[in-house]
XYZ file of C-alpha atoms in Angstrom:
651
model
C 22.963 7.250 -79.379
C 21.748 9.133 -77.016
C 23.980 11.073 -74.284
C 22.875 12.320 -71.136
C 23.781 15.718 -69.012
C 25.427 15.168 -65.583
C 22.961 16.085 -62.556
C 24.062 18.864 -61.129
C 24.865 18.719 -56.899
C 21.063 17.447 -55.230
C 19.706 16.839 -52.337
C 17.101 14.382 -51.065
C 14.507 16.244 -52.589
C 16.033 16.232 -56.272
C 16.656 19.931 -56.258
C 19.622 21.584 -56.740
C 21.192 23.383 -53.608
C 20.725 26.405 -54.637
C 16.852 25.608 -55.616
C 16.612 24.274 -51.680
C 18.199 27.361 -50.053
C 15.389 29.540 -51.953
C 18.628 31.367 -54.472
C 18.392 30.480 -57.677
C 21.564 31.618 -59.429
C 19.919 34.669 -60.828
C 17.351 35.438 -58.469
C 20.211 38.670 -57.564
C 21.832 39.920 -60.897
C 25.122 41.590 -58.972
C 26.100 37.771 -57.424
C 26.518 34.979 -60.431
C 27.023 31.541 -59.535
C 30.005 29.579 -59.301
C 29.202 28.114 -62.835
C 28.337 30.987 -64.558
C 32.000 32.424 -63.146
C 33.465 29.636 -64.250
C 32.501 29.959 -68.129
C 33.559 33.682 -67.736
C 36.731 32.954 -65.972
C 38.911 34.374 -68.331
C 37.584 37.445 -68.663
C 35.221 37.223 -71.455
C 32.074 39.082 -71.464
C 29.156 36.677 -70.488
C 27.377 36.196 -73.835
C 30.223 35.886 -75.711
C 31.636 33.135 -73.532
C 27.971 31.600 -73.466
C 27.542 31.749 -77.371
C 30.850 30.047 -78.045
C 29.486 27.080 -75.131
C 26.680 27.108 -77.228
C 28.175 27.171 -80.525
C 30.358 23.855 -79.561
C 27.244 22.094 -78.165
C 25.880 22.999 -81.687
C 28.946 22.019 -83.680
C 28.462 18.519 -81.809
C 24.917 17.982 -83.279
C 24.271 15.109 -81.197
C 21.037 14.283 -79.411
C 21.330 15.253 -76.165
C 18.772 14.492 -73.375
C 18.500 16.677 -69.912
C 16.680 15.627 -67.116
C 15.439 18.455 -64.051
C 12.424 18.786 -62.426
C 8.647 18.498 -63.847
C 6.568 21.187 -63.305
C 3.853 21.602 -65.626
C 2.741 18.198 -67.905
C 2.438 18.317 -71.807
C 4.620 17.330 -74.286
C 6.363 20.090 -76.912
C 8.228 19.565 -79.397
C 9.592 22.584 -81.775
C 12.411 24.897 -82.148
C 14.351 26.542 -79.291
C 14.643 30.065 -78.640
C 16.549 31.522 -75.916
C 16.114 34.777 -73.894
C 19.038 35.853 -72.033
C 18.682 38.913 -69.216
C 21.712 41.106 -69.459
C 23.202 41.309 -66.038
C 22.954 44.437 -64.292
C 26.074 45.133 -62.708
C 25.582 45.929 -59.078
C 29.084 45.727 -57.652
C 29.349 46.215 -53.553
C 30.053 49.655 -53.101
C 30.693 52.145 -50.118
C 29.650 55.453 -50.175
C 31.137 58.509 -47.864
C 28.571 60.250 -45.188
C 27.909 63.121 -47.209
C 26.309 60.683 -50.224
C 23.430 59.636 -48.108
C 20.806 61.803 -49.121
C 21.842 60.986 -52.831
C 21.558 57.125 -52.001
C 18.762 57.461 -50.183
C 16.998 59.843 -53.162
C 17.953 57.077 -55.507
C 16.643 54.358 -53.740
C 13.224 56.456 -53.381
C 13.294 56.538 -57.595
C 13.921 53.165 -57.807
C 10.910 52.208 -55.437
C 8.778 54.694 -57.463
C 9.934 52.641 -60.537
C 9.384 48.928 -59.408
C 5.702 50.271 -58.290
C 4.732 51.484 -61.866
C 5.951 48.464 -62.802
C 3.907 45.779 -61.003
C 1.202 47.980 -61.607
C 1.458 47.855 -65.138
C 1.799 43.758 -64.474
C -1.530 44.199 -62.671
C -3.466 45.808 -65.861
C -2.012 43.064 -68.032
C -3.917 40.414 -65.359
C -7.301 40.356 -67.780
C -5.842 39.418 -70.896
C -4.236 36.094 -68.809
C -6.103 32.957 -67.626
C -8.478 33.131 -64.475
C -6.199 30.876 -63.000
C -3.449 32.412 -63.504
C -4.777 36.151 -62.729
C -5.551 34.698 -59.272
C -2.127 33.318 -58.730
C -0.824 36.481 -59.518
C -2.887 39.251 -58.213
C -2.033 38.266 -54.604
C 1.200 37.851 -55.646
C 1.686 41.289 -56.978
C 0.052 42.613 -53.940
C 2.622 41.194 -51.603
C 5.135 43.023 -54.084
C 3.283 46.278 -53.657
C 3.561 45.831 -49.730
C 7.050 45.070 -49.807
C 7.339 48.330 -52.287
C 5.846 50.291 -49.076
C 6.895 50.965 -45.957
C 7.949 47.056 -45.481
C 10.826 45.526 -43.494
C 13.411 45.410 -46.900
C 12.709 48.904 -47.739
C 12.907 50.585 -43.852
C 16.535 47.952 -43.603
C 17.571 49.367 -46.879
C 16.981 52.718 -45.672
C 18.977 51.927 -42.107
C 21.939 50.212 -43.823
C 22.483 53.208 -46.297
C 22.513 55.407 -43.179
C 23.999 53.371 -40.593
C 26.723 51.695 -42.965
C 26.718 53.998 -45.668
C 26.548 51.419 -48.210
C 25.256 52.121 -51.638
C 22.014 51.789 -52.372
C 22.374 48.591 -54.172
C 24.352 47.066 -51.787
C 21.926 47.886 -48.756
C 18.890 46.235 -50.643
C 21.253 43.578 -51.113
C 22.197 43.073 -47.864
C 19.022 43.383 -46.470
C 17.478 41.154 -48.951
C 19.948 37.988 -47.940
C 19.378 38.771 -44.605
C 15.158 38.885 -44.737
C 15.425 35.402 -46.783
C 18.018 33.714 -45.081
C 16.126 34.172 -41.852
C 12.870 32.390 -43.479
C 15.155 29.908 -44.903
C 16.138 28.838 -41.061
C 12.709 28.508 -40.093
C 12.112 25.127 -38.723
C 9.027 24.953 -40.599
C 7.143 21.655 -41.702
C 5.937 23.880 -44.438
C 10.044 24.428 -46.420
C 7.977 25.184 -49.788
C 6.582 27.984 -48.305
C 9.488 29.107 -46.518
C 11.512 29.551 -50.380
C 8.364 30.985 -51.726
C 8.431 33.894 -49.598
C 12.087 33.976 -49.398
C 11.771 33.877 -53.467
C 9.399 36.912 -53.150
C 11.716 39.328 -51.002
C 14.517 38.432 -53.723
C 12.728 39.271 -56.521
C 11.712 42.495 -54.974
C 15.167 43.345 -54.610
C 16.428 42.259 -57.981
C 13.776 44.472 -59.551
C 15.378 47.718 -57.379
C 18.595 46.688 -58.169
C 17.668 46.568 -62.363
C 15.993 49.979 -61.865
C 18.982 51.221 -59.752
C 21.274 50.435 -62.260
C 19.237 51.145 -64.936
C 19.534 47.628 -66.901
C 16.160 46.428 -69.092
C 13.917 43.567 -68.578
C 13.534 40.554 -70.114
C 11.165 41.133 -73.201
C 9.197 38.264 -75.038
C 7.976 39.775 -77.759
C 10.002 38.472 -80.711
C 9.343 34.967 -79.360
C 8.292 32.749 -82.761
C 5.180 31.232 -82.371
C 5.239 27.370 -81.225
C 9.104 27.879 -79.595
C 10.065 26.760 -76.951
C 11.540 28.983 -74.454
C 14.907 28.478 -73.035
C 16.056 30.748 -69.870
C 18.506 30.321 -67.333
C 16.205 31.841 -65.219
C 12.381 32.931 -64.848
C 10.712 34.913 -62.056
C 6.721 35.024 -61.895
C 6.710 38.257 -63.219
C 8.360 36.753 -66.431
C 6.058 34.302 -66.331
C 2.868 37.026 -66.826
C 4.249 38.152 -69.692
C 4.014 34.539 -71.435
C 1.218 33.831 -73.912
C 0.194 30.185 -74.083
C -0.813 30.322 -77.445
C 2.274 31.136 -78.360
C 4.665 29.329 -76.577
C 4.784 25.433 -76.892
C 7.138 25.020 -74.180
C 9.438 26.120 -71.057
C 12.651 25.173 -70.142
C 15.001 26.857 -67.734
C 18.687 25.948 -65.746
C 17.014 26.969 -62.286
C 13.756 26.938 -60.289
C 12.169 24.439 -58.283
C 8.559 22.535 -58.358
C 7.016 24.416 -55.809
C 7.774 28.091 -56.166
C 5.721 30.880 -57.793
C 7.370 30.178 -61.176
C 5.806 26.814 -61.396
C 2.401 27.658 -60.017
C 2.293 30.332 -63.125
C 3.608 27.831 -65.233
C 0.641 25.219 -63.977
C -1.800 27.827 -64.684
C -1.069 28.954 -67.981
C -0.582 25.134 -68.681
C 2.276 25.762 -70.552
C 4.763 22.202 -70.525
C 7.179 23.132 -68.252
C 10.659 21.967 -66.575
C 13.272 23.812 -64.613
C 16.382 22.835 -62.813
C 18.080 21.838 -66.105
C 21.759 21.465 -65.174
C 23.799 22.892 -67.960
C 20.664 23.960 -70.326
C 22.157 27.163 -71.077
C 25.064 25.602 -72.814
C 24.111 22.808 -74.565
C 22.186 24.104 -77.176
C 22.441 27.170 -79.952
C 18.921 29.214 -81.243
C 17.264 27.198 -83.711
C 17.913 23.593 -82.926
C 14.784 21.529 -82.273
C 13.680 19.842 -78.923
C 11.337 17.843 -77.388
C 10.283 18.832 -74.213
C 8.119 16.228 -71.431
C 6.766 18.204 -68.581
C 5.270 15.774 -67.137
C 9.130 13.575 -67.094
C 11.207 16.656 -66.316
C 13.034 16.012 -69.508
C 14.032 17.852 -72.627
C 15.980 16.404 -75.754
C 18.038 18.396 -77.854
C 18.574 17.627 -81.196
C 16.481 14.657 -81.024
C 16.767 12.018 -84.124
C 14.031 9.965 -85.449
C 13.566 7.838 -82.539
C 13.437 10.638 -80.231
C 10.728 12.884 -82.417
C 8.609 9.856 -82.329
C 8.873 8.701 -78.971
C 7.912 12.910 -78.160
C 4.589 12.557 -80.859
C 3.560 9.132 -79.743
C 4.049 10.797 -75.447
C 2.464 13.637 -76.739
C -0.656 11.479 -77.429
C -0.588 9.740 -74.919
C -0.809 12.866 -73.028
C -3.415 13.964 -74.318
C -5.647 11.269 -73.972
C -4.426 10.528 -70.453
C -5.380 14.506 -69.722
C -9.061 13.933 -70.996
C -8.776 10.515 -68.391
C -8.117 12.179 -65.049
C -10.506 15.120 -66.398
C -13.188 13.017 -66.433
C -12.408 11.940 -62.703
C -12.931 15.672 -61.625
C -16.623 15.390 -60.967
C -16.861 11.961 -60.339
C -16.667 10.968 -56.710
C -13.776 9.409 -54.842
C -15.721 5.989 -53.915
C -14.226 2.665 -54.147
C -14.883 -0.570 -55.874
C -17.083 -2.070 -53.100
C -19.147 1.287 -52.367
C -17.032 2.914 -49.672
C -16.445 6.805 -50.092
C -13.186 8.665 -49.301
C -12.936 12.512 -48.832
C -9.918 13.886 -50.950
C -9.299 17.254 -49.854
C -6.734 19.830 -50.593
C -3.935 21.821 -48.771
C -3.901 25.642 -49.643
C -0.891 27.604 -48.692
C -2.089 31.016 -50.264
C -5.403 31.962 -51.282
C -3.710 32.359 -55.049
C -4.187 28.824 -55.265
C -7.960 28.237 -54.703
C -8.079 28.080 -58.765
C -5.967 24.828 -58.752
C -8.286 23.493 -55.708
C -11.410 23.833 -57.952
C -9.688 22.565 -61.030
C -8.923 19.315 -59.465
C -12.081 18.306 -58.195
C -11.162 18.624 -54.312
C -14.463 18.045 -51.799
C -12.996 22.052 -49.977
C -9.872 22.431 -48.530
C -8.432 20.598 -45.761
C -5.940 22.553 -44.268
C -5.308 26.528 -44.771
C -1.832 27.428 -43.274
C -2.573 31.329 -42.166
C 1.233 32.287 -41.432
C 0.728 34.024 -44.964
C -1.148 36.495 -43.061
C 1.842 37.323 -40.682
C 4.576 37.832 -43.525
C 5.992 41.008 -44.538
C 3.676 43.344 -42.533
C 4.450 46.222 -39.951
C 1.922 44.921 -37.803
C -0.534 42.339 -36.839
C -3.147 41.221 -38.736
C -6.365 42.630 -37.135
C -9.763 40.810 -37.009
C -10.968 42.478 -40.052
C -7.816 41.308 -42.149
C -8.112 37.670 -40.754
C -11.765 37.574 -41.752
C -11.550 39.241 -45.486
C -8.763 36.596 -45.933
C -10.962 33.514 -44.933
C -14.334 34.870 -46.552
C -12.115 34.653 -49.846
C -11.418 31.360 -49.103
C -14.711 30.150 -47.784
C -16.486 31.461 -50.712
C -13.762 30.218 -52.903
C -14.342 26.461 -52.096
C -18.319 27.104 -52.826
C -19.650 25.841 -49.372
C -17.336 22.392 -49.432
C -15.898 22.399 -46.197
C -12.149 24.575 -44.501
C -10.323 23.617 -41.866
C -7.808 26.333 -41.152
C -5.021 25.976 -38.603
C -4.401 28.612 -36.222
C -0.583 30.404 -36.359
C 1.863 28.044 -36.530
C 4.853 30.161 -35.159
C 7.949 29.570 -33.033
C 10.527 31.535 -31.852
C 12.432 30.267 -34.558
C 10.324 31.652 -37.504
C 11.217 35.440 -39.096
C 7.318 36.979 -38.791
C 8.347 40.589 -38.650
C 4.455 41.142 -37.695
C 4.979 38.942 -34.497
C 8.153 40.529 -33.731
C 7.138 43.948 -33.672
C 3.566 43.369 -32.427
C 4.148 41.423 -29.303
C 7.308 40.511 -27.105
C 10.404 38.598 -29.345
C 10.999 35.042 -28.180
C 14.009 33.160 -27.715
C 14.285 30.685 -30.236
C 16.877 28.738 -28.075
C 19.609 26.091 -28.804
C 16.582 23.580 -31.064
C 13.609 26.157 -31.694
C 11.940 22.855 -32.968
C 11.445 21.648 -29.886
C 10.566 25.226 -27.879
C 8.001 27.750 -28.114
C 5.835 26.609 -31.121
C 2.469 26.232 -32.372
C -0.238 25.626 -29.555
C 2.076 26.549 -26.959
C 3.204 30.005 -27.952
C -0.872 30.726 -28.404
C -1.222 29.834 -24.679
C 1.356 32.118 -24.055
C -0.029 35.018 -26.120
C -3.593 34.530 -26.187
C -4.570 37.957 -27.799
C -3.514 36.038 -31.069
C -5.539 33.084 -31.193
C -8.631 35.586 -29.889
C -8.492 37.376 -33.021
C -8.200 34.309 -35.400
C -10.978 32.543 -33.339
C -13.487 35.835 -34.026
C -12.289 36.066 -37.409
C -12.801 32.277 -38.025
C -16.268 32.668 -36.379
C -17.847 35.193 -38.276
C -16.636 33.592 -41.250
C -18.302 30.146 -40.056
C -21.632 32.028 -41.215
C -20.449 31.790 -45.017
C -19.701 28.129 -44.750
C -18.414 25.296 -43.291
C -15.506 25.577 -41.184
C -13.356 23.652 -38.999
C -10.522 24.800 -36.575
C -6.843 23.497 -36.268
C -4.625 23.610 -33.300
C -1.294 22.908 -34.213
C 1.734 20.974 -32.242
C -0.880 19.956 -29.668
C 1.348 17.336 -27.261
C -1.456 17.153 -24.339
C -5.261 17.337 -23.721
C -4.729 20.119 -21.517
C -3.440 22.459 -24.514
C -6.891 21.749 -26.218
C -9.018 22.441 -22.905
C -6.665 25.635 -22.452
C -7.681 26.419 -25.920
C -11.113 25.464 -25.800
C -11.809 27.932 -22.827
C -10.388 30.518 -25.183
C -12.840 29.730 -27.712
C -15.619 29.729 -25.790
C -15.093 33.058 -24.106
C -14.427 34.359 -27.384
C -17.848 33.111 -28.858
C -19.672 34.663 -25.749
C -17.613 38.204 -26.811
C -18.509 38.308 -30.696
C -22.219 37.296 -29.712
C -22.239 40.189 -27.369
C -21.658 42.444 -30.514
C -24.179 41.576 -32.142
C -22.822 38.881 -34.537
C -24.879 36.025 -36.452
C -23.394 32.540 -35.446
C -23.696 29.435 -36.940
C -26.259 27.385 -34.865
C -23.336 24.716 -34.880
C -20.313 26.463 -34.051
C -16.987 25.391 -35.684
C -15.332 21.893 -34.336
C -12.001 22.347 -32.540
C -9.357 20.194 -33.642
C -5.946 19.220 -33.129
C -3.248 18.216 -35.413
C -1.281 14.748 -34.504
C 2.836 15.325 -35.039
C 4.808 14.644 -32.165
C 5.327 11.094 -31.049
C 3.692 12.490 -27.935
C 0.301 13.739 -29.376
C -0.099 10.317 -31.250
C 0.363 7.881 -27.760
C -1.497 10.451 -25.734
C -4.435 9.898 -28.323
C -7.133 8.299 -26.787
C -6.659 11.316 -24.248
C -6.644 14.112 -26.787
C -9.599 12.796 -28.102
C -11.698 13.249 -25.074
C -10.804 16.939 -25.466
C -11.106 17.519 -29.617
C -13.233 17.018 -31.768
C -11.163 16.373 -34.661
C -7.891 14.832 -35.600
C -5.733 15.972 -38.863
C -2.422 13.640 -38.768
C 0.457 16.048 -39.629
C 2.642 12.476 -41.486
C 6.012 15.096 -42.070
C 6.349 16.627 -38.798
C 5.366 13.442 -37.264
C 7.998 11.540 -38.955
C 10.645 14.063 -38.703
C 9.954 14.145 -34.616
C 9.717 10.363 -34.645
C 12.874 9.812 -36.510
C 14.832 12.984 -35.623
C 15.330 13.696 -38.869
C 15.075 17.110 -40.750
C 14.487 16.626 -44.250
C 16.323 19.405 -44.895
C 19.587 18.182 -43.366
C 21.285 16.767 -46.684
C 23.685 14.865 -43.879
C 20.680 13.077 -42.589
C 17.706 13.223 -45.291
C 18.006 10.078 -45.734
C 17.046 8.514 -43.254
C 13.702 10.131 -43.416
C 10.899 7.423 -44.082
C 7.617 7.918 -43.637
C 7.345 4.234 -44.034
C 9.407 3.326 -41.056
C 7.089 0.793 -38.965
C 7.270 3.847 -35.822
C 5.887 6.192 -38.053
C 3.437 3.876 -38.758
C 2.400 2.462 -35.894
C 1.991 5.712 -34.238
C -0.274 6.975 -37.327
C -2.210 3.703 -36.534
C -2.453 4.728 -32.690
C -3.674 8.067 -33.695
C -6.414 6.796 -36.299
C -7.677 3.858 -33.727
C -8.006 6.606 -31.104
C -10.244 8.521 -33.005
C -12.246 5.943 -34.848
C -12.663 4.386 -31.449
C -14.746 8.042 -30.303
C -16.678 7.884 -33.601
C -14.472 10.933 -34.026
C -13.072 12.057 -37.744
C -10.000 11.754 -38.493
C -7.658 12.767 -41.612
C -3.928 12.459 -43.111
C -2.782 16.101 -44.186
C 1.297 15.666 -44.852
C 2.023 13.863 -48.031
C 1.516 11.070 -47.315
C -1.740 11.860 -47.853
C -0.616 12.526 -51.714
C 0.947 9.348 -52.625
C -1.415 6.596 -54.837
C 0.680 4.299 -54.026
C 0.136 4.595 -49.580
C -3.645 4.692 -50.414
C -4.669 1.299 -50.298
C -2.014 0.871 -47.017
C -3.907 3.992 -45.742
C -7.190 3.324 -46.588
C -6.576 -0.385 -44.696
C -5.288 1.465 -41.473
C -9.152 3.086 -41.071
C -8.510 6.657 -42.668
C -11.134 8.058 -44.797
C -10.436 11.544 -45.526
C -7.247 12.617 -47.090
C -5.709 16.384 -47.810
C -3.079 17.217 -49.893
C -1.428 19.001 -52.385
C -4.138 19.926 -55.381
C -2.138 18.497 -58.046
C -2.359 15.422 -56.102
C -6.374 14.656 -55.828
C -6.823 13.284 -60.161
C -4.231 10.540 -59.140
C -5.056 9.492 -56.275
C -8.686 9.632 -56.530
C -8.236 7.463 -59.802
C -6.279 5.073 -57.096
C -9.508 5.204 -54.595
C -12.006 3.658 -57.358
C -9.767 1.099 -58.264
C -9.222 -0.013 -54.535
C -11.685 -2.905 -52.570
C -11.953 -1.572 -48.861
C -11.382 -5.422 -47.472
C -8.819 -5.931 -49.840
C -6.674 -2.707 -47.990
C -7.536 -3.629 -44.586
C -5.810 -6.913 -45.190
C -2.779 -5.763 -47.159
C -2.430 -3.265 -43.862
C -2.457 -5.734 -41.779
C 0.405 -7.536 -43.518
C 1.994 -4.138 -43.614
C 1.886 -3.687 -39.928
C 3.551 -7.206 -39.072
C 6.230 -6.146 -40.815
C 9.497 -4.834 -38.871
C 11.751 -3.985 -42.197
C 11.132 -0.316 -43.812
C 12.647 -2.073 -46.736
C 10.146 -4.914 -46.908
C 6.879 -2.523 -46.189
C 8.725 -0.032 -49.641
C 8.838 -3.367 -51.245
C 5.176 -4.231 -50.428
C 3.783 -0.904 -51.097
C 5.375 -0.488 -54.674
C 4.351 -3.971 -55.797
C 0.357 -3.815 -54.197
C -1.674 -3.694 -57.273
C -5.627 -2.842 -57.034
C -7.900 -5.869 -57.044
C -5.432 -8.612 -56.368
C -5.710 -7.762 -52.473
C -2.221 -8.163 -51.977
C 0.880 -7.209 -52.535
């Protein structure tokens, strides 16, 4: 009989709380979590207590099946082997004025140290996949930077002079302070707020293991065709896995969208993290069957289990040659009509997983990357080398990138040293953001609209306006634009013959009524479905009080994505869904029937949902929309989406 783990404390979003804050448990070796000071509670040291856990969950010898979260698909089964990371004990600690020099000379080592390190992670980049050498590189550049002259060094620095702390203790300090700023960010984008907050942790937990002096995790006595158990990996970890080694991953913490799991994806090694109580339930050497693609492993699996894991593993495998197939097909349905499926990028790093899924370019390019953990702002030059990358990256098929998409709310440490600080005010949600804090500091979207111009001669390229609530934003903008494209002509410049399009993105209740307005002004639309809902319902997904009640199926959310679409179709004008909605096969058809024929979303995304497009009849969506819209009950249109089924033109 099989027995099942309790889930451990989780939100709306399935992750643990300390995978939605952006701290994992050991993301800073000196602070455990409650749970690990719980097994060590009596004063044990921690591997003892953890090798007695393990030796009882041993003794038991029953199956034992864990769910958490799916990260990379494939099915392993084999033996476990664990790799523990000794602790380095980094206890707060005060120092007196005349130790400052001493702190400050060890910190300087310890920076010295952590650069020698990611560079020798950066010669180890050509022995790894492509994809995964370009998910890293630019990830190991943005460690370099914050190993320079970077906000968490410079704070370090201040808090070891200003509050003599040790030196530990000030990169501590600042660390939680850096992070915990992103993690209040009011940002649609709350993936690539713990990303980033993930990055300025790991920083500091590499200074604090050279500060101390405590080793690194080593892999190199991992048995072939193991899977690895951890209660924690970082990406660096992850660089030092070989894929033709390993059969599997499984670790107690991590979430689906950080740099962990976009390694993980790229080495295509089956993966899960967030597996409450991992650590504990198993000893070295019993067998497991791990599902990436379920988010499950089973411990000590009987008969039953091993063959349910050989006959998934098939299936797999023959599901993986499926949805390869789709790559170069196109995205046309039954009855001839053609859909553009287009992906999200959040960081160039992930143009690899853009062209492995068979996306027709890239459909929205958040640049706040380009703002974080700089001294300054990015100039012209830095702007451009970013999007020729990306241009070039997507081979000519099309990139619509979104001008900043900052408010006052937001910890850019570029913005706040290069211009004026804002006030982020009692609901920086609802203040100086996005379109409006570009009107008010023009300089900005002047050097993105020069960058994004010269770039237009390497490709097609689109512009995004963001939080746009009124046509005059977009003629305010417009005049911008166009007295920028008379300055970089006036240098000498090659243009496109047809400049870029200005568009605006639809997320406020107000943009979507005031549509047929907008319109008149852009030239585009891109429907932004999770800030839209979130202003429409005032709900913040990331409230756990209130998460909830966030629906993107509720019939206002709807009917105002409906508004928006009509508007546009109305002007002959395009129009596109780039929230995720736009990732969901099962609000295709219901999207498809509302008019929309260009979608953008997360890469992993396109191979489903493009399998969903063929298998759809345009007529038959138009009239299962139509019984959507009449409906008044967000329980009754869930009920009708799940149950539409392809061809039957109903649902």
């Amino acid at each position: 009989m099989k027995t099942e783990a309790p889930p451990g404390p989780r939100g709306a979003d399935g992750k643990s709380a300390e995978t939605r804050d952006g701290k994992s448990a050991g993301a800073r070796d000196g602070k455990s979590a409650e749970g690990r000071e719980d097994r060590l509670a009596d004063g044990r040291d921690g591997k003892s207590a953890k090798a007695e856990a393990r030796g009882k969950g041993a003794r038991r010898g029953r199956e034992l099946t864990i769910k958490g979260i799916p990260i990379s698909p494939g099915v392993a089964i084999g033996t476990v082997y664990d790799t523990a990371e000794a602790p380095a004990a980094a206890p707060r600690r005060n120092i007196t004025a005349g130790q400052v020099e001493a702190e400050r000379a060890r910190l300087n080592a310890a920076i010295a140290a952590s650069r020698k390190q990611v560079s020798k992670l950066k010669a180890r980049l050509a022995i790894l996949p492509e994809e995964a050498q370009e998910e890293l590189e630019p990830l190991l550049d943005a460690y370099s930077m914050m190993l320079g002259e970077s906000r968490l060094i410079r704070g370090a620095r201040k808090r070891i002079d200003a509050e003599l702390l040790s030196a530990e203790t000030a990169v501590d300090d600042e660390a939680d302070a850096i992070a915990n700023a992103i993690l209040q960010a009011r940002d649609d984008d709350k993936a690539g707020l713990r990303r980033r907050a993930g990055e300025v942790h790991e920083i500091a937990r590499r200074l604090t293991r050279n500060l101390t002096e405590s080793g690194f995790r080593s892999f190199k006595d991992v048995p072939e065709g193991s899977i690895l158990i951890a209660e924690e990996l970082t990406p660096a970890d992850a660089a030092l896995l070989d894929p033709s080694r390993i059969a599997g991953v499984a670790a107690e913490e991590g979430g689906a969208d950080g740099h962990t799991a976009i390694m993980l994806r790229a080495l295509g090694i089956p993966s899960v993290l967030g597996l409450p109580g991992l650590a504990n339930a198993l000893s070295r050497g019993d067998q497991a069957v791990l599902d990436g693609g379920a988010g499950t492993i089973v411990l000590r699996p009987g008969p039953e289990a091993l063959a349910a894991g050989r006959e998934a593993s098939v299936a797999y495998a023959k599901e993986r040659t499926r949805l390869g197939k789709l790559r170069r097909l196109p995205a046309i349905t039954t009855d001839g009509e053609e859909m553009e499926l287009q992906a999200n990028l959040e960081i160039p790093a992930e143009l690899p997983l853009i062209a492995q899924a068979g996306a027709q370019g890239v459909g929205l390019v958040r640049t706040e990357f380009l703002f974080m953990n700089r001294q300054g702002l990015p100039d012209e030059e830095a702007h451009y080398e970013a999007y020729r990358q990306i241009v070039e990256g997507t081979d000519g098929a099309g990139v619509t990138i979104r001008v900043l998409d900052w408010g006052g709310e937001k910890d850019m440490e570029a913005l706040a040293e290069g211009i004026e600080p804002f006030h982020a005010g009692p609901n920086p949600a609802l203040g100086l953001r996005g379109i409006r804090m570009l009107l008010r500091r023009p300089e900005l979207l002047e050097v993105q609209f020069a960058a994004i111009l010269r770039v237009a001669a390497l490709g097609k390229v689109r512009i995004l306006l963001p939080m746009v609530t009124i046509p005059e934003e977009v003629s305010k903008a417009r005049e911008i634009y166009d007295r920028v494209v008379k300055r970089v002509r006036r240098r000498g410049v090659t243009l496109p013959e047809k400049l870029p399009p200005l568009g605006v993105m639809i997320e406020t209740p107000g943009a979507a009524l005031a549509a047929d307005a907008i319109a008149l002004e852009a030239d585009f639309f891109a429907i932004g479905t999770n800030d839209l809902a979130m202003y429409t319902l005032a709900v913040d997904r990331a409230e756990v009080e209130v998460s909830h009640l966030y629906d993107p199926l509720h019939p206002a959310v709807l009917r105002l994505i409906q508004f928006a679409t009509e508007a546009a179709l109305r002007l002959r004008m395009p129009v596109s869904v780039c929230g995720e909605m736009a990732g969901n096969p099962r609000l295709v058809p219901l999207l498809m029937g509302l008019g929309l024929r260009s979608l953008s979303m997360n890469a992993s995304a396109i191979p489903r949902v493009k399998q969903m497009v063929r298998a759809l009849n345009v007529d038959d969506c138009a009239r299962f929309a139509r019984r959507v819209m009449e409906q008044s009950d967000p329980l009754r249109i869930q009920e009708l989406v799940m149950n539409f089924v392809p061809g039957e033109g109903k649902g």
